[in-house]
């Protein structure tokens, strides 16, 4: 198999797996900040922050390395033409002439431990967060608490919804063309939206957007 394709698959798997775990770390940070704010500095100390940052990268690297090593030992005798816009793991496995049962089982386990379990943890965190926010009497306080979570929650819905559906829905239920569309969304669209979504809480960015909208409206009216 071409080394460039294996390298691309490794980087893609590494980034996706790391993103899953980083999103769950961010959800835990939001949970502590909103549900137990008085203990935030104690719980989110330097060691905890280093662990929440480094562990996702380490696990993502090890997971990607295992996949890269296993796929690099497969034979691809039928075809070397990949029906995708990058070297996707599922597409590459479909081209292999070897027994891929072990790798398919690994992918299933990976979806549970790196996808479903972090997603469940995020849901649990936001259940506690929403419950706490609803108990706030001040409407201003509720709005401020919701705004601190809205950016992260938007990315979670987009990234988890698309990526998990791509890897967990059985192959017979959607075509390769649909796979490519789903992959395009969480490899291109979601990263492109990341800076926009997270920066919408920045007052300077909002001020710039407001100024542009007013200028456009003024030009249209004149």
PDB file of C-alpha atoms in Angstrom:
ATOM      1  CA  UNK A   1       0.000   0.000   0.000  1.00  0.00           C
ATOM      2  CA  UNK A   2       1.208   3.511  -0.759  1.00  0.00           C
ATOM      3  CA  UNK A   3       2.932   5.129   2.255  1.00  0.00           C
ATOM      4  CA  UNK A   4       1.293   8.474   1.470  1.00  0.00           C
ATOM      5  CA  UNK A   5      -2.172   6.931   1.732  1.00  0.00           C
ATOM      6  CA  UNK A   6      -1.324   5.243   5.042  1.00  0.00           C
ATOM      7  CA  UNK A   7       0.054   8.533   6.359  1.00  0.00           C
ATOM      8  CA  UNK A   8      -3.098  10.374   5.329  1.00  0.00           C
ATOM      9  CA  UNK A   9      -5.320   7.768   6.980  1.00  0.00           C
ATOM     10  CA  UNK A  10      -3.203   7.960  10.151  1.00  0.00           C
ATOM     11  CA  UNK A  11      -3.500  11.756  10.358  1.00  0.00           C
ATOM     12  CA  UNK A  12      -7.238  11.675   9.697  1.00  0.00           C
ATOM     13  CA  UNK A  13      -7.907   8.968  12.305  1.00  0.00           C
ATOM     14  CA  UNK A  14      -5.637  10.740  14.783  1.00  0.00           C
ATOM     15  CA  UNK A  15      -7.416  14.086  14.402  1.00  0.00           C
ATOM     16  CA  UNK A  16     -10.945  12.634  14.540  1.00  0.00           C
ATOM     17  CA  UNK A  17     -10.253  10.460  17.602  1.00  0.00           C
ATOM     18  CA  UNK A  18      -8.559  13.338  19.400  1.00  0.00           C
ATOM     19  CA  UNK A  19     -11.442  15.693  18.572  1.00  0.00           C
ATOM     20  CA  UNK A  20     -13.956  13.296  20.129  1.00  0.00           C
ATOM     21  CA  UNK A  21     -12.061  13.217  23.417  1.00  0.00           C
ATOM     22  CA  UNK A  22     -11.247  16.938  23.460  1.00  0.00           C
ATOM     23  CA  UNK A  23     -14.940  17.764  23.106  1.00  0.00           C
ATOM     24  CA  UNK A  24     -15.727  15.592  26.124  1.00  0.00           C
ATOM     25  CA  UNK A  25     -12.945  17.318  28.095  1.00  0.00           C
ATOM     26  CA  UNK A  26     -14.436  20.689  27.215  1.00  0.00           C
ATOM     27  CA  UNK A  27     -17.869  19.473  28.335  1.00  0.00           C
ATOM     28  CA  UNK A  28     -16.436  18.479  31.709  1.00  0.00           C
ATOM     29  CA  UNK A  29     -14.850  21.917  32.041  1.00  0.00           C
ATOM     30  CA  UNK A  30     -18.230  23.566  31.338  1.00  0.00           C
ATOM     31  CA  UNK A  31     -19.891  21.240  33.862  1.00  0.00           C
ATOM     32  CA  UNK A  32     -17.477  22.216  36.636  1.00  0.00           C
ATOM     33  CA  UNK A  33     -17.680  25.919  35.759  1.00  0.00           C
ATOM     34  CA  UNK A  34     -21.492  26.036  35.881  1.00  0.00           C
ATOM     35  CA  UNK A  35     -22.504  23.312  38.336  1.00  0.00           C
ATOM     36  CA  UNK A  36     -19.765  23.730  40.962  1.00  0.00           C
ATOM     37  CA  UNK A  37     -18.309  27.201  40.266  1.00  0.00           C
ATOM     38  CA  UNK A  38     -16.955  27.725  43.784  1.00  0.00           C
ATOM     39  CA  UNK A  39     -14.738  24.647  43.444  1.00  0.00           C
ATOM     40  CA  UNK A  40     -13.672  25.331  39.847  1.00  0.00           C
ATOM     41  CA  UNK A  41     -10.122  26.458  40.650  1.00  0.00           C
ATOM     42  CA  UNK A  42      -9.663  23.479  42.974  1.00  0.00           C
ATOM     43  CA  UNK A  43     -10.973  20.825  40.573  1.00  0.00           C
ATOM     44  CA  UNK A  44      -9.535  22.316  37.381  1.00  0.00           C
ATOM     45  CA  UNK A  45      -6.023  22.664  38.777  1.00  0.00           C
ATOM     46  CA  UNK A  46      -2.883  22.541  36.666  1.00  0.00           C
ATOM     47  CA  UNK A  47      -2.540  18.735  36.796  1.00  0.00           C
ATOM     48  CA  UNK A  48      -6.186  18.235  35.777  1.00  0.00           C
ATOM     49  CA  UNK A  49      -5.863  20.675  32.881  1.00  0.00           C
ATOM     50  CA  UNK A  50      -2.693  18.970  31.648  1.00  0.00           C
ATOM     51  CA  UNK A  51      -4.392  15.565  31.874  1.00  0.00           C
ATOM     52  CA  UNK A  52      -7.553  16.698  30.058  1.00  0.00           C
ATOM     53  CA  UNK A  53      -5.371  18.191  27.327  1.00  0.00           C
ATOM     54  CA  UNK A  54      -2.700  15.516  26.896  1.00  0.00           C
ATOM     55  CA  UNK A  55      -4.761  12.320  27.340  1.00  0.00           C
ATOM     56  CA  UNK A  56      -6.954  12.882  24.235  1.00  0.00           C
ATOM     57  CA  UNK A  57      -3.856  13.476  22.089  1.00  0.00           C
ATOM     58  CA  UNK A  58      -2.125  10.379  23.462  1.00  0.00           C
ATOM     59  CA  UNK A  59      -5.138   8.084  23.013  1.00  0.00           C
ATOM     60  CA  UNK A  60      -5.842   9.525  19.568  1.00  0.00           C
ATOM     61  CA  UNK A  61      -2.235   8.911  18.523  1.00  0.00           C
ATOM     62  CA  UNK A  62      -2.192   5.306  19.788  1.00  0.00           C
ATOM     63  CA  UNK A  63      -5.527   4.511  18.145  1.00  0.00           C
ATOM     64  CA  UNK A  64      -4.407   5.951  14.798  1.00  0.00           C
ATOM     65  CA  UNK A  65      -1.078   4.126  15.015  1.00  0.00           C
ATOM     66  CA  UNK A  66      -2.797   0.758  15.556  1.00  0.00           C
ATOM     67  CA  UNK A  67      -5.049   1.306  12.537  1.00  0.00           C
ATOM     68  CA  UNK A  68      -2.120   2.423  10.371  1.00  0.00           C
ATOM     69  CA  UNK A  69      -0.037  -0.645  11.282  1.00  0.00           C
ATOM     70  CA  UNK A  70      -2.906  -3.078  10.681  1.00  0.00           C
ATOM     71  CA  UNK A  71      -3.927  -1.563   7.338  1.00  0.00           C
ATOM     72  CA  UNK A  72      -0.317  -1.379   6.132  1.00  0.00           C
ATOM     73  CA  UNK A  73      -0.124  -5.197   6.358  1.00  0.00           C
ATOM     74  CA  UNK A  74      -3.230  -5.770   4.200  1.00  0.00           C
ATOM     75  CA  UNK A  75      -3.126  -6.842   0.562  1.00  0.00           C
ATOM     76  CA  UNK A  76      -4.932  -4.771  -2.065  1.00  0.00           C
ATOM     77  CA  UNK A  77      -4.962  -7.045  -5.104  1.00  0.00           C
ATOM     78  CA  UNK A  78      -8.386  -6.179  -6.526  1.00  0.00           C
ATOM     79  CA  UNK A  79      -7.930  -2.455  -7.074  1.00  0.00           C
ATOM     80  CA  UNK A  80      -5.878   0.535  -5.983  1.00  0.00           C
ATOM     81  CA  UNK A  81      -8.555   3.047  -7.025  1.00  0.00           C
ATOM     82  CA  UNK A  82     -10.187   4.568  -3.934  1.00  0.00           C
ATOM     83  CA  UNK A  83     -13.756   5.808  -4.479  1.00  0.00           C
ATOM     84  CA  UNK A  84     -13.332   8.699  -2.083  1.00  0.00           C
ATOM     85  CA  UNK A  85     -11.693  12.125  -1.926  1.00  0.00           C
ATOM     86  CA  UNK A  86      -9.172  10.914   0.687  1.00  0.00           C
ATOM     87  CA  UNK A  87      -7.858   7.615   2.101  1.00  0.00           C
ATOM     88  CA  UNK A  88     -10.796   6.802   4.348  1.00  0.00           C
ATOM     89  CA  UNK A  89     -10.455   3.707   6.541  1.00  0.00           C
ATOM     90  CA  UNK A  90     -13.787   2.165   5.548  1.00  0.00           C
ATOM     91  CA  UNK A  91     -13.134   2.667   1.846  1.00  0.00           C
ATOM     92  CA  UNK A  92      -9.662   1.161   2.094  1.00  0.00           C
ATOM     93  CA  UNK A  93     -10.951  -1.885   3.985  1.00  0.00           C
ATOM     94  CA  UNK A  94     -13.541  -2.463   1.268  1.00  0.00           C
ATOM     95  CA  UNK A  95     -10.727  -2.735  -1.310  1.00  0.00           C
ATOM     96  CA  UNK A  96      -8.668  -5.263   0.644  1.00  0.00           C
ATOM     97  CA  UNK A  97      -8.527  -8.887  -0.455  1.00  0.00           C
ATOM     98  CA  UNK A  98      -7.534 -10.097   3.044  1.00  0.00           C
ATOM     99  CA  UNK A  99      -9.685 -11.025   6.010  1.00  0.00           C
ATOM    100  CA  UNK A 100     -10.582  -7.714   7.685  1.00  0.00           C
ATOM    101  CA  UNK A 101     -12.745  -9.120  10.491  1.00  0.00           C
ATOM    102  CA  UNK A 102     -10.249  -8.133  13.188  1.00  0.00           C
ATOM    103  CA  UNK A 103     -10.004  -4.538  11.964  1.00  0.00           C
ATOM    104  CA  UNK A 104     -13.794  -4.271  11.640  1.00  0.00           C
ATOM    105  CA  UNK A 105     -14.144  -5.431  15.242  1.00  0.00           C
ATOM    106  CA  UNK A 106     -11.525  -2.867  16.270  1.00  0.00           C
ATOM    107  CA  UNK A 107     -13.460  -0.116  14.478  1.00  0.00           C
ATOM    108  CA  UNK A 108     -16.645  -1.168  16.299  1.00  0.00           C
ATOM    109  CA  UNK A 109     -14.850  -1.088  19.664  1.00  0.00           C
ATOM    110  CA  UNK A 110     -13.294   2.251  18.766  1.00  0.00           C
ATOM    111  CA  UNK A 111     -16.720   3.730  17.963  1.00  0.00           C
ATOM    112  CA  UNK A 112     -17.932   2.698  21.420  1.00  0.00           C
ATOM    113  CA  UNK A 113     -14.949   3.871  23.482  1.00  0.00           C
ATOM    114  CA  UNK A 114     -13.895   6.924  21.449  1.00  0.00           C
ATOM    115  CA  UNK A 115     -17.311   7.925  20.128  1.00  0.00           C
ATOM    116  CA  UNK A 116     -20.355   6.694  22.037  1.00  0.00           C
ATOM    117  CA  UNK A 117     -18.919   6.817  25.570  1.00  0.00           C
ATOM    118  CA  UNK A 118     -17.562  10.390  25.274  1.00  0.00           C
ATOM    119  CA  UNK A 119     -20.885  11.400  23.705  1.00  0.00           C
ATOM    120  CA  UNK A 120     -22.794   9.890  26.645  1.00  0.00           C
ATOM    121  CA  UNK A 121     -20.489  11.748  29.035  1.00  0.00           C
ATOM    122  CA  UNK A 122     -21.218  14.997  27.185  1.00  0.00           C
ATOM    123  CA  UNK A 123     -24.976  14.335  27.390  1.00  0.00           C
ATOM    124  CA  UNK A 124     -24.697  13.672  31.128  1.00  0.00           C
ATOM    125  CA  UNK A 125     -22.673  16.859  31.602  1.00  0.00           C
ATOM    126  CA  UNK A 126     -25.185  18.968  29.708  1.00  0.00           C
ATOM    127  CA  UNK A 127     -28.101  17.377  31.545  1.00  0.00           C
ATOM    128  CA  UNK A 128     -26.575  18.592  34.802  1.00  0.00           C
ATOM    129  CA  UNK A 129     -25.676  21.946  33.229  1.00  0.00           C
ATOM    130  CA  UNK A 130     -29.178  22.594  31.907  1.00  0.00           C
ATOM    131  CA  UNK A 131     -30.720  21.541  35.222  1.00  0.00           C
ATOM    132  CA  UNK A 132     -28.436  23.970  37.060  1.00  0.00           C
ATOM    133  CA  UNK A 133     -29.110  26.797  34.603  1.00  0.00           C
ATOM    134  CA  UNK A 134     -32.883  26.408  34.934  1.00  0.00           C
ATOM    135  CA  UNK A 135     -32.514  26.837  38.681  1.00  0.00           C
ATOM    136  CA  UNK A 136     -30.938  30.281  38.206  1.00  0.00           C
ATOM    137  CA  UNK A 137     -33.563  32.901  39.045  1.00  0.00           C
ATOM    138  CA  UNK A 138     -32.055  35.753  37.049  1.00  0.00           C
ATOM    139  CA  UNK A 139     -32.836  35.710  33.327  1.00  0.00           C
ATOM    140  CA  UNK A 140     -29.542  37.517  32.705  1.00  0.00           C
ATOM    141  CA  UNK A 141     -27.669  34.809  34.599  1.00  0.00           C
ATOM    142  CA  UNK A 142     -29.410  32.059  32.638  1.00  0.00           C
ATOM    143  CA  UNK A 143     -28.628  33.763  29.327  1.00  0.00           C
ATOM    144  CA  UNK A 144     -24.967  34.201  30.276  1.00  0.00           C
ATOM    145  CA  UNK A 145     -24.673  30.538  31.339  1.00  0.00           C
ATOM    146  CA  UNK A 146     -26.328  29.301  28.135  1.00  0.00           C
ATOM    147  CA  UNK A 147     -24.106  31.509  25.972  1.00  0.00           C
ATOM    148  CA  UNK A 148     -20.974  30.032  27.577  1.00  0.00           C
ATOM    149  CA  UNK A 149     -22.045  26.562  26.378  1.00  0.00           C
ATOM    150  CA  UNK A 150     -23.718  27.329  23.053  1.00  0.00           C
ATOM    151  CA  UNK A 151     -20.525  27.300  20.942  1.00  0.00           C
ATOM    152  CA  UNK A 152     -19.309  23.973  22.283  1.00  0.00           C
ATOM    153  CA  UNK A 153     -22.766  22.387  22.033  1.00  0.00           C
ATOM    154  CA  UNK A 154     -23.122  23.467  18.406  1.00  0.00           C
ATOM    155  CA  UNK A 155     -19.846  21.801  17.421  1.00  0.00           C
ATOM    156  CA  UNK A 156     -20.744  18.653  19.408  1.00  0.00           C
ATOM    157  CA  UNK A 157     -24.043  18.263  17.557  1.00  0.00           C
ATOM    158  CA  UNK A 158     -22.448  18.812  14.140  1.00  0.00           C
ATOM    159  CA  UNK A 159     -19.324  16.710  14.655  1.00  0.00           C
ATOM    160  CA  UNK A 160     -20.772  13.793  16.612  1.00  0.00           C
ATOM    161  CA  UNK A 161     -23.983  13.598  14.617  1.00  0.00           C
ATOM    162  CA  UNK A 162     -22.289  13.353  11.245  1.00  0.00           C
ATOM    163  CA  UNK A 163     -19.199  11.303  12.131  1.00  0.00           C
ATOM    164  CA  UNK A 164     -20.988   8.690  14.260  1.00  0.00           C
ATOM    165  CA  UNK A 165     -23.710   8.234  11.655  1.00  0.00           C
ATOM    166  CA  UNK A 166     -21.034   7.682   9.019  1.00  0.00           C
ATOM    167  CA  UNK A 167     -19.246   4.916  10.918  1.00  0.00           C
ATOM    168  CA  UNK A 168     -22.076   3.275  12.871  1.00  0.00           C
ATOM    169  CA  UNK A 169     -24.837   2.986  10.247  1.00  0.00           C
ATOM    170  CA  UNK A 170     -24.570  -0.377   8.424  1.00  0.00           C
ATOM    171  CA  UNK A 171     -23.080  -0.198   4.946  1.00  0.00           C
ATOM    172  CA  UNK A 172     -26.260  -1.506   3.303  1.00  0.00           C
ATOM    173  CA  UNK A 173     -28.258   1.515   4.487  1.00  0.00           C
ATOM    174  CA  UNK A 174     -26.304   4.160   2.599  1.00  0.00           C
ATOM    175  CA  UNK A 175     -24.158   4.308  -0.507  1.00  0.00           C
ATOM    176  CA  UNK A 176     -20.531   5.300  -0.939  1.00  0.00           C
ATOM    177  CA  UNK A 177     -21.676   8.645  -2.356  1.00  0.00           C
ATOM    178  CA  UNK A 178     -23.516   9.383   0.888  1.00  0.00           C
ATOM    179  CA  UNK A 179     -20.384   8.347   2.791  1.00  0.00           C
ATOM    180  CA  UNK A 180     -18.386  10.906   0.847  1.00  0.00           C
ATOM    181  CA  UNK A 181     -20.912  13.649   1.590  1.00  0.00           C
ATOM    182  CA  UNK A 182     -20.897  12.843   5.322  1.00  0.00           C
ATOM    183  CA  UNK A 183     -17.093  12.708   5.364  1.00  0.00           C
ATOM    184  CA  UNK A 184     -16.930  16.065   3.600  1.00  0.00           C
ATOM    185  CA  UNK A 185     -19.138  17.627   6.278  1.00  0.00           C
ATOM    186  CA  UNK A 186     -17.052  16.582   9.282  1.00  0.00           C
ATOM    187  CA  UNK A 187     -13.651  16.900   7.592  1.00  0.00           C
ATOM    188  CA  UNK A 188     -14.209  20.266   5.889  1.00  0.00           C
ATOM    189  CA  UNK A 189     -17.418  21.984   6.987  1.00  0.00           C
ATOM    190  CA  UNK A 190     -17.119  21.464  10.762  1.00  0.00           C
ATOM    191  CA  UNK A 191     -13.446  22.617  10.976  1.00  0.00           C
ATOM    192  CA  UNK A 192     -14.361  25.605   8.813  1.00  0.00           C
ATOM    193  CA  UNK A 193     -17.205  26.511  11.173  1.00  0.00           C
ATOM    194  CA  UNK A 194     -15.078  26.063  14.321  1.00  0.00           C
ATOM    195  CA  UNK A 195     -13.447  29.532  14.279  1.00  0.00           C
ATOM    196  CA  UNK A 196     -16.768  31.187  13.409  1.00  0.00           C
ATOM    197  CA  UNK A 197     -18.825  29.407  16.078  1.00  0.00           C
ATOM    198  CA  UNK A 198     -16.308  29.893  18.879  1.00  0.00           C
ATOM    199  CA  UNK A 199     -15.605  33.520  17.946  1.00  0.00           C
ATOM    200  CA  UNK A 200     -19.260  34.565  17.967  1.00  0.00           C
ATOM    201  CA  UNK A 201     -18.926  35.096  21.733  1.00  0.00           C
ATOM    202  CA  UNK A 202     -16.172  37.616  21.120  1.00  0.00           C
ATOM    203  CA  UNK A 203     -17.576  41.165  21.414  1.00  0.00           C
ATOM    204  CA  UNK A 204     -15.100  42.515  18.866  1.00  0.00           C
ATOM    205  CA  UNK A 205     -16.176  39.904  16.298  1.00  0.00           C
ATOM    206  CA  UNK A 206     -19.850  40.608  16.955  1.00  0.00           C
ATOM    207  CA  UNK A 207     -19.174  44.332  16.632  1.00  0.00           C
ATOM    208  CA  UNK A 208     -17.410  43.798  13.301  1.00  0.00           C
ATOM    209  CA  UNK A 209     -20.273  41.633  11.988  1.00  0.00           C
ATOM    210  CA  UNK A 210     -22.806  44.224  13.104  1.00  0.00           C
ATOM    211  CA  UNK A 211     -20.844  46.986  11.353  1.00  0.00           C
ATOM    212  CA  UNK A 212     -20.664  44.961   8.116  1.00  0.00           C
ATOM    213  CA  UNK A 213     -24.408  44.233   8.187  1.00  0.00           C
ATOM    214  CA  UNK A 214     -25.260  47.889   8.777  1.00  0.00           C
ATOM    215  CA  UNK A 215     -22.922  48.937   5.952  1.00  0.00           C
ATOM    216  CA  UNK A 216     -24.515  46.444   3.572  1.00  0.00           C
ATOM    217  CA  UNK A 217     -28.015  47.592   4.521  1.00  0.00           C
ATOM    218  CA  UNK A 218     -26.986  51.223   4.005  1.00  0.00           C
ATOM    219  CA  UNK A 219     -25.574  50.411   0.551  1.00  0.00           C
ATOM    220  CA  UNK A 220     -28.759  48.568  -0.427  1.00  0.00           C
ATOM    221  CA  UNK A 221     -30.996  51.412   0.730  1.00  0.00           C
ATOM    222  CA  UNK A 222     -28.951  54.075  -1.098  1.00  0.00           C
TER     223      UNK A 222
END
